[in-house]
Amino acid sequence: MAQLHRELEWSGSRNTLASAVRCVKEERSRTTGSSTSSIRTSTGTDIPLFSTSFVGRSEDLDKIRVLLGDSRLITVAGPGGIGKTRLAAEAAATYRRAFSDGVRFVELASLRSETLLPQTILDALGFDERDAPERSATESLLESIRYKHLLLVLDNCEHLVSACAELISLLLRNTEHVKILATSREVLSIPEEHVLVLDPLSMTDHRDPDRPGPAIELFESRASAALSGFFITDSSRDAARRVCTQLDGMPLAIELACARLTALSVEDLAERLDDRLALLITGNRGGPSRHRSLHATVEWSYDLCTAQEQVLWARLSVFSEGFDLAAAESVCAGGPVDAASILDTITGLIGKSVLQRTTGEGGVRFKMLETIRHFGAGKLSDGEKAELRVAHVRWCAELVRTARRSWTGAEQERVSARLRENRANLRSALQTALSDRNHETLHLASSLVATWFLWSSAFSVREHRMWVTEFLGHDDTADDVVAQLNATLGLLQTMQGERVQAARALAAAARCARELGDDATLAFALQTQGLNTYLGGNFEAGERHLSDALALYERLPGITDLMWTAHIEMGMLCSSRGETERAAENFEFVYAQASATGEKWMLSYAVYGLGLVELVRGRHDGAITHAMNALALNRAFDDTVGATLVTDLFAWAEAAAGSGERAAVLLGAASSMWESFGMQLYGSRHWVERREVYESRARTSLGDEVYMAARRRGSTLSIAELIAYALDEEPDDSPSTSSHPVVGLSPREMDIAQYVAHGLTNREIADRLVLSVRTVEGHVAHMLRKLGVARRSQVAASLAAAT
């Protein structure tokens, strides 16, 4: 935004410019392309965006605005296909700025377990979740939003209506400023609820009978999306009205019917629909007319599909919250639909509005509306459903195996994104394995859950631990997997600060691994025993266990990820002892290895470790630079643990460098994030004591009142906001803090800027200032961002303009 401000030579408010850009982006997202996407609010989770325009519900949108002003719980109710999700998403996007802590949009359609409801919402919050291990997910959820000014959107509550009603009542009783917008086919029936029942779209505009009503507007909008250049003429107006009337003004039915216009005229559509509805509704007299007409329209869409499209429609219903082409080919191929024909068949289903094309982190994905998914599932026999569930579990297991194989290479970020966007599919597969009691699916799913790093991408620490515990409690889990599950459980408990429980799980893992001759799991258990023991204060035993693990890893090929982790943990131990040379050797080993392969996750920990060494050596600027770089690397993953560890280092270095206010903000953020998965600083006393030294410096420099205010500010930041703050990334809609950006440079950055302006290379600057080249690189990157320039050659002009 700052660059755009300069290039346009904008003389007005930057907020006004940002608002205009935002409006253009949102309008373009509604009117271009054929995919749905999402917008991420500055403080919230993704709100669905749609490629088609929002039509026919402006009055309902106004009603929600009024209800949000007067009420804390609004339920948008109505049958499937009436447009509840679309209206809720539009309301969330339109009114999000009325809530200082943003909007959280939580999709519940794929959730099948009531017990996972609080955890699902907790995971969607994306900020200081305060998820201490001794608390239940519900208690952690309450603590997380207790003081928030937040709009929580819960979409598709009907299949969990009792659990949703109970949880929502609890949230409303224990918060003051949280408001909830729910969508459901069934009302929640609790005292706090205000219900907005969505009616079908009308044929006429009640304010002006001569104008077409919202149903006709929707017809024209969706018809033009299916058939470029389409518009309703005087001759086709009556036929369009007849179509909308026959379909009872149901938005989904209208959209499905409009997909037929690639082959039919409006008049032909109306005639065929008349005959089709009369045939399909006959003998189906249960329920209101609009239910029957929607079912009949979906049935007609199904009948007009090719045999291959019908089969694939039904099979694709096995997926939860979407899938990509590779998943469809793997799970759904067979019989009349071979893998080679799936792409063309999916394209046909998109053209018939059965599938929606979306763009995710990992590329193009597809999804079905729940009404259409349930219809497809109803076309499967019990035997077909069972076969598909097994195929789906196999695919999920292969997804995780692929992630394991790629975890230390350049594909790591991509496979991490695939795990993240398939979280609902992974949950579904795990629930299938636990409920079906099929030996194959149980083995596949338990091995999947034993994967040690899933907490960084697929699940939160709490949820990963829950699944591990579930499979450990299953009598039929294989012994070799039990050993792996115990080792993973021990790691999760160690990160949460539960020393005794972790020691018990790790001892069981090591014992079982020795009996089975499983050296890989034994090394993992020993390594984590070393971490657990070191964090507990016994450095000698910790080093012994870590050394034993590293010796085993040297003899075991293909366990690079855990070997690197053990080096990071050994480096942390050496840093705590003040053995900076040994510490640096361990961190630099991982840095070199990870850099060579293009891996980023463990690289972020290695950079963190080098920053920790700089701090211990008293080189505060170097520690700050490394912390910045580590956070920038970490942001590509859902790794709250790593982000929190780096934030604490960042805070300590800022305090040591005399930046008391930034230190206080970062300390508040770090403290809050530690509570999101466990005890402060892994529950380690010597780590907490180290933090107290720097905390005291910041408090002394600022005074109690200013320090506590800054700390409170940090505790309210989401992880995304924290990283933006730590990296000095100005939000697009924030006014510039200074007309002279050079004012924001630290003394060290100012020195480096002067050298850059005089043409010195990073190596020459490093020699002048007695810094490493990596440290100078970090300072230069930070300085360029603050100056708002992209190239070194522009630095001299920026400095001159600011003086």
XYZ file of C-alpha atoms in Angstrom, residues 41 47 125 131 242 282 288 355 381 399 402-403 406 469 619 630 633 638 649 656 680 689 701 743 766:
25
model
C -9.564 -10.677 7.913
C -14.595 -15.941 5.200
C -9.894 -18.820 16.327
C -5.336 -23.956 25.651
C -42.305 -19.604 -14.815
C -45.842 -37.124 -7.885
C -43.412 -28.349 1.991
C -19.248 -29.144 -8.026
C -25.271 -48.881 -1.479
C -1.115 -38.196 2.113
C 4.054 -38.446 1.339
C 4.445 -35.624 3.830
C 9.042 -34.895 1.668
C -4.646 -41.217 23.101
C 25.070 -9.581 20.561
C 13.055 -17.335 12.028
C 10.306 -18.769 7.884
C 0.736 -23.886 11.612
C 13.706 -14.886 22.082
C 18.502 -6.413 26.132
C 4.983 -21.292 29.924
C 14.012 -17.658 35.186
C 12.847 0.892 31.541
C 12.936 7.790 11.542
C 30.236 -7.231 8.076
